[in-house]
Coordinates of C-alpha atoms and ligand atoms in Angstrom, one line a residue:
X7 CA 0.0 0.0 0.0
X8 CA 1.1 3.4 -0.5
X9 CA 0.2 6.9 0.4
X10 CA -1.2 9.5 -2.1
X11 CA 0.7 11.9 0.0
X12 CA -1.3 15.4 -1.0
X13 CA 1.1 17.4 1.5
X14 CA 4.2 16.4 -0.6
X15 CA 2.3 17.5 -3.5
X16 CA 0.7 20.3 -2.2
X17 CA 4.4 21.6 -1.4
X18 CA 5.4 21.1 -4.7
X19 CA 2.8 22.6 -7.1
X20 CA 3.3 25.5 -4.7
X21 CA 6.9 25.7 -5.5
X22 CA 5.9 25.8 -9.1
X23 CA 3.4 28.3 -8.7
X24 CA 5.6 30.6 -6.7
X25 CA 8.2 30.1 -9.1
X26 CA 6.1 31.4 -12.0
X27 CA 5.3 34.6 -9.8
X28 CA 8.8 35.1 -9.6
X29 CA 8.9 34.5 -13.6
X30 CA 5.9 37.3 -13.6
X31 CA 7.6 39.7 -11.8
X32 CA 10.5 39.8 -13.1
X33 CA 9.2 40.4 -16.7
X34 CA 6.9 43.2 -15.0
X35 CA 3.7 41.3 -15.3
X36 CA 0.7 41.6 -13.3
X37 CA 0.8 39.4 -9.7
X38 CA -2.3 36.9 -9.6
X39 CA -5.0 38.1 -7.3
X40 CA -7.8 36.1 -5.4
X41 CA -10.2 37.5 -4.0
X42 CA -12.4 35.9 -1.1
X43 CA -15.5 36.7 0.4
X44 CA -16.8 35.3 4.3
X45 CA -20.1 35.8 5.3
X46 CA -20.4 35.1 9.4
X47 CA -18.8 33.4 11.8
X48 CA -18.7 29.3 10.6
X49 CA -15.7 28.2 12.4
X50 CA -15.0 25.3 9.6
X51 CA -15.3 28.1 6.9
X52 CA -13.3 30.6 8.8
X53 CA -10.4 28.1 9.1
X54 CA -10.8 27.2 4.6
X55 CA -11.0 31.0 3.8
X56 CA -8.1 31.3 6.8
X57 CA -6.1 28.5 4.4
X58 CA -6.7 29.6 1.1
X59 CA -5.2 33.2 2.3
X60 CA -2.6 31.6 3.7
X61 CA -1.8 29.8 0.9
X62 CA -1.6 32.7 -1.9
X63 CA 1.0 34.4 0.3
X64 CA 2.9 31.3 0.1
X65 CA 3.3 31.5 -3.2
X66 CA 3.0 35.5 -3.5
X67 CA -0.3 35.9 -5.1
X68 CA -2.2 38.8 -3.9
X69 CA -5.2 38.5 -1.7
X70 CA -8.1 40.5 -0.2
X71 CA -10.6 38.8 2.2
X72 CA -13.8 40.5 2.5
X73 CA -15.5 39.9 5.7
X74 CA -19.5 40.5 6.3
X75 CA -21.3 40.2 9.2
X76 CA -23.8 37.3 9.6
X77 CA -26.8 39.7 8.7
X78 CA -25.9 40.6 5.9
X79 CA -28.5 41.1 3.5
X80 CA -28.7 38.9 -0.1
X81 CA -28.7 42.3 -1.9
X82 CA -25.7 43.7 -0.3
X83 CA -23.9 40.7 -1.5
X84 CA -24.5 40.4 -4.3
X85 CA -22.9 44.1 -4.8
X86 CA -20.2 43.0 -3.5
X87 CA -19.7 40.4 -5.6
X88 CA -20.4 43.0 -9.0
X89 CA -17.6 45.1 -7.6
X90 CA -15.3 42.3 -7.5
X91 CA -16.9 40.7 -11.6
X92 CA -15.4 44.8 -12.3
X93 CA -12.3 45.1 -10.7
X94 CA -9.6 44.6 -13.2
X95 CA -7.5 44.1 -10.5
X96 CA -8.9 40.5 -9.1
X97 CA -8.5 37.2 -11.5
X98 CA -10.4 35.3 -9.6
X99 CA -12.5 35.0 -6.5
X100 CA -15.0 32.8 -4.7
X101 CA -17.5 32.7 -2.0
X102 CA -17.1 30.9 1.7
X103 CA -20.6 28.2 1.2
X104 CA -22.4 28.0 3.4
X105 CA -24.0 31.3 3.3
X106 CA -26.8 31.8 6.2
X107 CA -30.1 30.7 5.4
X108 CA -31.3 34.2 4.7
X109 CA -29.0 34.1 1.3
X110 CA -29.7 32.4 -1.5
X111 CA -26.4 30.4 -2.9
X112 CA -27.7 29.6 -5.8
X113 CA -28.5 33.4 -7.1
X114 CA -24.8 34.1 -5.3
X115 CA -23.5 31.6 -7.6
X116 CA -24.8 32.4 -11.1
X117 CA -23.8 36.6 -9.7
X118 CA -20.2 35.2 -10.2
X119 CA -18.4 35.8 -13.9
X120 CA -17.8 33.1 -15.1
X121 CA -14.4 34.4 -15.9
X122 CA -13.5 34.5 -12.3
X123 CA -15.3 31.6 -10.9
X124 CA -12.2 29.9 -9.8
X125 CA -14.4 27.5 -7.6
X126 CA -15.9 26.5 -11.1
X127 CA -19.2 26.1 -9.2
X128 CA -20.9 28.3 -11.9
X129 CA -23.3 26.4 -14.0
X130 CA -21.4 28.6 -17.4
X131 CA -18.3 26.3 -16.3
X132 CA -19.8 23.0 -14.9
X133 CA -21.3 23.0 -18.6
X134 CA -18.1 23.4 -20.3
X135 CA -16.8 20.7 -18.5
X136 CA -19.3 18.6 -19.0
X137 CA -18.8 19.0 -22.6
X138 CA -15.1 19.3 -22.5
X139 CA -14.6 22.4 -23.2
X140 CA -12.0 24.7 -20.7
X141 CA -13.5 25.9 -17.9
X142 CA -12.4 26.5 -14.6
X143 CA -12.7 22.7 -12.5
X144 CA -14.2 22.5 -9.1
X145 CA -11.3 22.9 -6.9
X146 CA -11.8 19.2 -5.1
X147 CA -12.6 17.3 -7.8
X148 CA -9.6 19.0 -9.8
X149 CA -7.3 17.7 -6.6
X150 CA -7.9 14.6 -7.2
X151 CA -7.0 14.8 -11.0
X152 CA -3.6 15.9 -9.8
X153 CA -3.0 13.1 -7.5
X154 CA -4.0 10.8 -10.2
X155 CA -1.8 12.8 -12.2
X156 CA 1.2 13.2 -10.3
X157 CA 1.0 9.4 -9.1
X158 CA 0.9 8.1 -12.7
X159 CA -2.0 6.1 -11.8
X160 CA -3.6 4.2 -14.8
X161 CA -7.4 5.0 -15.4
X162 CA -7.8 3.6 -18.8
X163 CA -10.4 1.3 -18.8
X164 CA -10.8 1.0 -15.2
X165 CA -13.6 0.9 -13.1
X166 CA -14.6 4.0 -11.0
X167 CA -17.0 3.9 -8.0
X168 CA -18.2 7.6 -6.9
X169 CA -19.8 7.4 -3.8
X170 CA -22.0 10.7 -3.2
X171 CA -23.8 12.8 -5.8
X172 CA -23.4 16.4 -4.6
X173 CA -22.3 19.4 -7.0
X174 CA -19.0 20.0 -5.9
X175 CA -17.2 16.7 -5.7
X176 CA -19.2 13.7 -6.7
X177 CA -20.7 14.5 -9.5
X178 CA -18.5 16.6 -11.6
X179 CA -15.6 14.0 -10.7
X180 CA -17.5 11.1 -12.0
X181 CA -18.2 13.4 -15.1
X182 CA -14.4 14.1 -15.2
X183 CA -13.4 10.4 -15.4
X184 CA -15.5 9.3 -17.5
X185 CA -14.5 11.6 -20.1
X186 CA -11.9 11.1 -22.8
X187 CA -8.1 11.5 -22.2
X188 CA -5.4 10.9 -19.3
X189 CA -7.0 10.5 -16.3
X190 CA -9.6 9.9 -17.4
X191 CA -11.2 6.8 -19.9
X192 CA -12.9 5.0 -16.8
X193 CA -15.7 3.4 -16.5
X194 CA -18.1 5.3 -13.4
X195 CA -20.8 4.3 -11.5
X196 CA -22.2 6.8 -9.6
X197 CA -23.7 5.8 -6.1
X198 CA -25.5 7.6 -3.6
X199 CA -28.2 7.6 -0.8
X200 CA -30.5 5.3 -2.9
X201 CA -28.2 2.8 -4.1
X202 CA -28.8 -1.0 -3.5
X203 CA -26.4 -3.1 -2.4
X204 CA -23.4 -0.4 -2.1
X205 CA -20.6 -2.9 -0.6
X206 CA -21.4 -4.8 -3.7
X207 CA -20.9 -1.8 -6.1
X208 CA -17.5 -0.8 -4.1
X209 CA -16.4 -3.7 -4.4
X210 CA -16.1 -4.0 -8.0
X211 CA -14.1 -0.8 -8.2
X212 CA -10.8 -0.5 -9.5
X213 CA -11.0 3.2 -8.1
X214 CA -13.0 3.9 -5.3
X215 CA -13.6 8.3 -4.6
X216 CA -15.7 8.1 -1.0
X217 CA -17.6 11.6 -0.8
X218 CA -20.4 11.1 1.4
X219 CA -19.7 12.9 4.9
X220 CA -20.1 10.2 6.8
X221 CA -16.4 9.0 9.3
X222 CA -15.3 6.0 8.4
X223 CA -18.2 4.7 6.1
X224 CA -16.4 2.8 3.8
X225 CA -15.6 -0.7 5.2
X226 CA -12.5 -3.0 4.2
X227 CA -14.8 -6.1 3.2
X228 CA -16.5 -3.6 0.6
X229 CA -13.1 -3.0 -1.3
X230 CA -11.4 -5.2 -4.0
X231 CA -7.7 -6.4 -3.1
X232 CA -5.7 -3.5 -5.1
X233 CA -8.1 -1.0 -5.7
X234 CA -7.2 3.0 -5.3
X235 CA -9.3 4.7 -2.6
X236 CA -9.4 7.9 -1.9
X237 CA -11.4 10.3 0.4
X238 CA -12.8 12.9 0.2
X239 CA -14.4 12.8 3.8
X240 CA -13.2 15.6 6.3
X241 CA -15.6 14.8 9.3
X242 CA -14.9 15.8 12.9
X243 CA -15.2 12.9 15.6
X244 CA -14.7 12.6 19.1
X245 CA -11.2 11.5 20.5
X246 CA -10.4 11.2 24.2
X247 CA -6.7 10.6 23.4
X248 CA -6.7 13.8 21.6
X249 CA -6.4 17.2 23.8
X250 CA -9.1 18.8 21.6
X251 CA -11.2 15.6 22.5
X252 CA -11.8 15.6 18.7
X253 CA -10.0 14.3 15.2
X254 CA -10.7 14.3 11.8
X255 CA -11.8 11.4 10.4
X256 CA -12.1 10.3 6.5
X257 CA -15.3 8.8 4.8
X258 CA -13.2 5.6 4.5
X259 CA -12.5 3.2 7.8
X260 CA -8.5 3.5 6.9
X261 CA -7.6 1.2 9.2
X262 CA -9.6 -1.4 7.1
X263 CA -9.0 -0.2 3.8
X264 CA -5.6 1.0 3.6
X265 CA -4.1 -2.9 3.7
X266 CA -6.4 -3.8 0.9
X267 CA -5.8 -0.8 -1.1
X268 CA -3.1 -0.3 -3.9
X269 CA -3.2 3.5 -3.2
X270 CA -4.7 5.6 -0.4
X271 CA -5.2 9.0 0.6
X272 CA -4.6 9.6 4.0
X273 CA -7.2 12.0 6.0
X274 CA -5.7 14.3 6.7
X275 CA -3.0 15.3 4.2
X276 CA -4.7 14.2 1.0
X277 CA -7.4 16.0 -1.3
X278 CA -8.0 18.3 1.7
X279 CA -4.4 20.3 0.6
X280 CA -4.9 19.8 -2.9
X281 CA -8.0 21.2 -2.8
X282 CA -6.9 24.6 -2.1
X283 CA -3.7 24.3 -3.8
X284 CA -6.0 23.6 -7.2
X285 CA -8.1 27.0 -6.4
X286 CA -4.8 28.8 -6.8
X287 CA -4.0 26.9 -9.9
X288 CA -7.3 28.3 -11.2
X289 CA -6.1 31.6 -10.2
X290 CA -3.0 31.4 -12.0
X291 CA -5.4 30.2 -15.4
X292 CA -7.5 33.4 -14.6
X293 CA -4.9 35.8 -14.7
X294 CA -3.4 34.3 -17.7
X295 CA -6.7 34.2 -19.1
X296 CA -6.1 30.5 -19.8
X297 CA -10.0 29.8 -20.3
X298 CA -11.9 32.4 -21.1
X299 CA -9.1 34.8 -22.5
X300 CA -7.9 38.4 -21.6
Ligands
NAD430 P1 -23.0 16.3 0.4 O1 -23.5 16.1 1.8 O2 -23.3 17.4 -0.5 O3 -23.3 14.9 -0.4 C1 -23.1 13.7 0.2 C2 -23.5 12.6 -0.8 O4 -23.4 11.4 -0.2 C3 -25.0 12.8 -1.3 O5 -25.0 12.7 -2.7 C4 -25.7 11.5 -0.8 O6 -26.5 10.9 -1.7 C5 -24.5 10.6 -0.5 N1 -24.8 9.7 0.7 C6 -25.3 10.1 1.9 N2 -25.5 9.0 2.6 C7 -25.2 8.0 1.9 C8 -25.3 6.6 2.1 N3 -25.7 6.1 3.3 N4 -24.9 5.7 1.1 C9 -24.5 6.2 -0.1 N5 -24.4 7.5 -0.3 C10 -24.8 8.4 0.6 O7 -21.4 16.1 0.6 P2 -20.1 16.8 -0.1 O8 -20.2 18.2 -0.1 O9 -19.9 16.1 -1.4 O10 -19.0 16.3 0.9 C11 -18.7 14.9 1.1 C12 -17.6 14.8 2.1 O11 -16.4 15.4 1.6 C13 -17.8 15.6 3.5 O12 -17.1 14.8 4.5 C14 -17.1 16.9 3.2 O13 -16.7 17.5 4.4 C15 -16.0 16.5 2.4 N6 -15.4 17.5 1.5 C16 -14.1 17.6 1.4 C17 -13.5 18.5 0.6 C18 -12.0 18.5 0.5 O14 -11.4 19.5 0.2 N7 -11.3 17.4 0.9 C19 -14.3 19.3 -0.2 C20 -15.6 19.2 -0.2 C21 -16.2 18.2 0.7

């Protein structure tokens, strides 16, 4: 078995990206800029936006976090997010989800130009993947393209198992590996909720991506000897060993699975990093005007 190590890799595309800054600056060009909006206090989201931050002065992209109060109305939002699809000055930004209740994501979502939509949640860029066209990926489901990538892993002809459906991850990454081209050329099922029998769909998976939310779901007897697991889970479960009382936990029971596996993210320190290390490879795209041009 080994570790898809996303730390190790997460160091490294950083490296790359801050080297191209360096490239950037020193032929005078203009320093990649993400822009972020919070809305409230959600501890989890203060702690991604804190990351993402973070992250783009590791690598020496520019960043402005833009921080409203919980009440904040739908309407005021959504001129803050105009100011930011008219500044010439930000490539790319995105929007903390969850919103409060009070705020409707989906109308915050399609506000976004597409041109800047480095979350590629818009519906403008989930089409154009869809259909193959460039468009900006969904940061998580683009992480695990990268590991695939990165770890040589062979996907031609294989067969995926997505567990979970949702927008963000499960669906658009059993899109993604379905589609034509390196990695890609698998064959997907997409499970969920209403699936019968889902050890018996796992286990005929040469690649497993576990997406659900729920610790440890995935059990060893529901994976093939071999397979490639990785998860997507980032769930918070009690620990008395720990001093916070709590740990993070995967959607996959790694003790189980990890003898059986092949390959195997670890949680943490697998698509968690790469996430956000993709969002500022889609800010590097934007600035270049990659996609959607200057
Ligand atoms: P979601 O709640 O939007 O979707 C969960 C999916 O799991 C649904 O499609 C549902 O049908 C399916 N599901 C629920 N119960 C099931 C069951 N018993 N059997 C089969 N399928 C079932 O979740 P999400 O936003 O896709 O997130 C999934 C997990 O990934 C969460 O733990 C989340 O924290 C984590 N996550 C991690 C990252 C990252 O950067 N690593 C990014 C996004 C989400």
């Amino acid at each position: 078995m080994y570790l898809l190590d996303g730390k190790l890799l997460s160091e490294q595309i950083k490296l790359e990206l801050a080297a191209e800054v360096d490239q950037i600056k020193l032929q005078g060009g203009k320093i990649p800029h993400l822009a972020a909006i919070i809305v409230g206090e959600n501890p989890a989201s203060q702690v991604y936006v804190a990351s993402k931050i973070k992250s783009c002065e590791q690598v020496g992209f520019k960043s402005t976090l833009i921080r409203c109060e919980a009440d904040t109305s739908q309407e005021e939002l959504l001129k803050i997010v105009d100011g930011l699809n008219q500044d010439p000055d930000v490539d790319g930004f995105i929007v903390q989800l969850p919103l409060p209740k009070h705020i409707d994501e989906e109308a915050v979502t399609l506000a976004i130009a597409p041109e800047k939509d480095v979350d590629g949640f818009h519906p403008v860029n989930f089409g154009r993947m869809a259909q193959g066209l460039p468009s900006f990926l969904p940061a998580t489901p683009m992480g695990i393209l990268e590991i695939l990538k990165r770890y040589n892993i062979e996907t031609s002809g294989k067969h995926c198992v997505v567990i979970g459906r949702s927008n963000i991850v499960g669906t658009p990454i059993s899109i993604l590996l379905s589609r034509k081209g390196y990695p890609g050329d698998c064959t997907v099922t997409l499970t969920h909720s209403r699936t019968k029998d889902l050890p018996a769909e796992v286990r005929r998976a040469d690649i497993v991506v576990a997406a659900i939310g729920i610790p440890e779901f995935v059990k060893g007897d529901w994976v093939k000897e071999g397979a490639v697991v990785i998860d997507v889970g980032i769930n918070r479960i009690p620990d008395d060993t720990k001093k916070s009382g709590t740990r993070i936990a995967g959607d996959v029971d790694f003790e189980q699975v990890a003898p059986k596996s092949s390959f195997i993210t670890p949680v943490p320190g697998g698509v968690g990093l790469m996430t956000v290390t993709s969002l500022l490879m889609n800010t590097l795209k934007a600035s270049k005007g990659e996609i959607y041009g200057k």
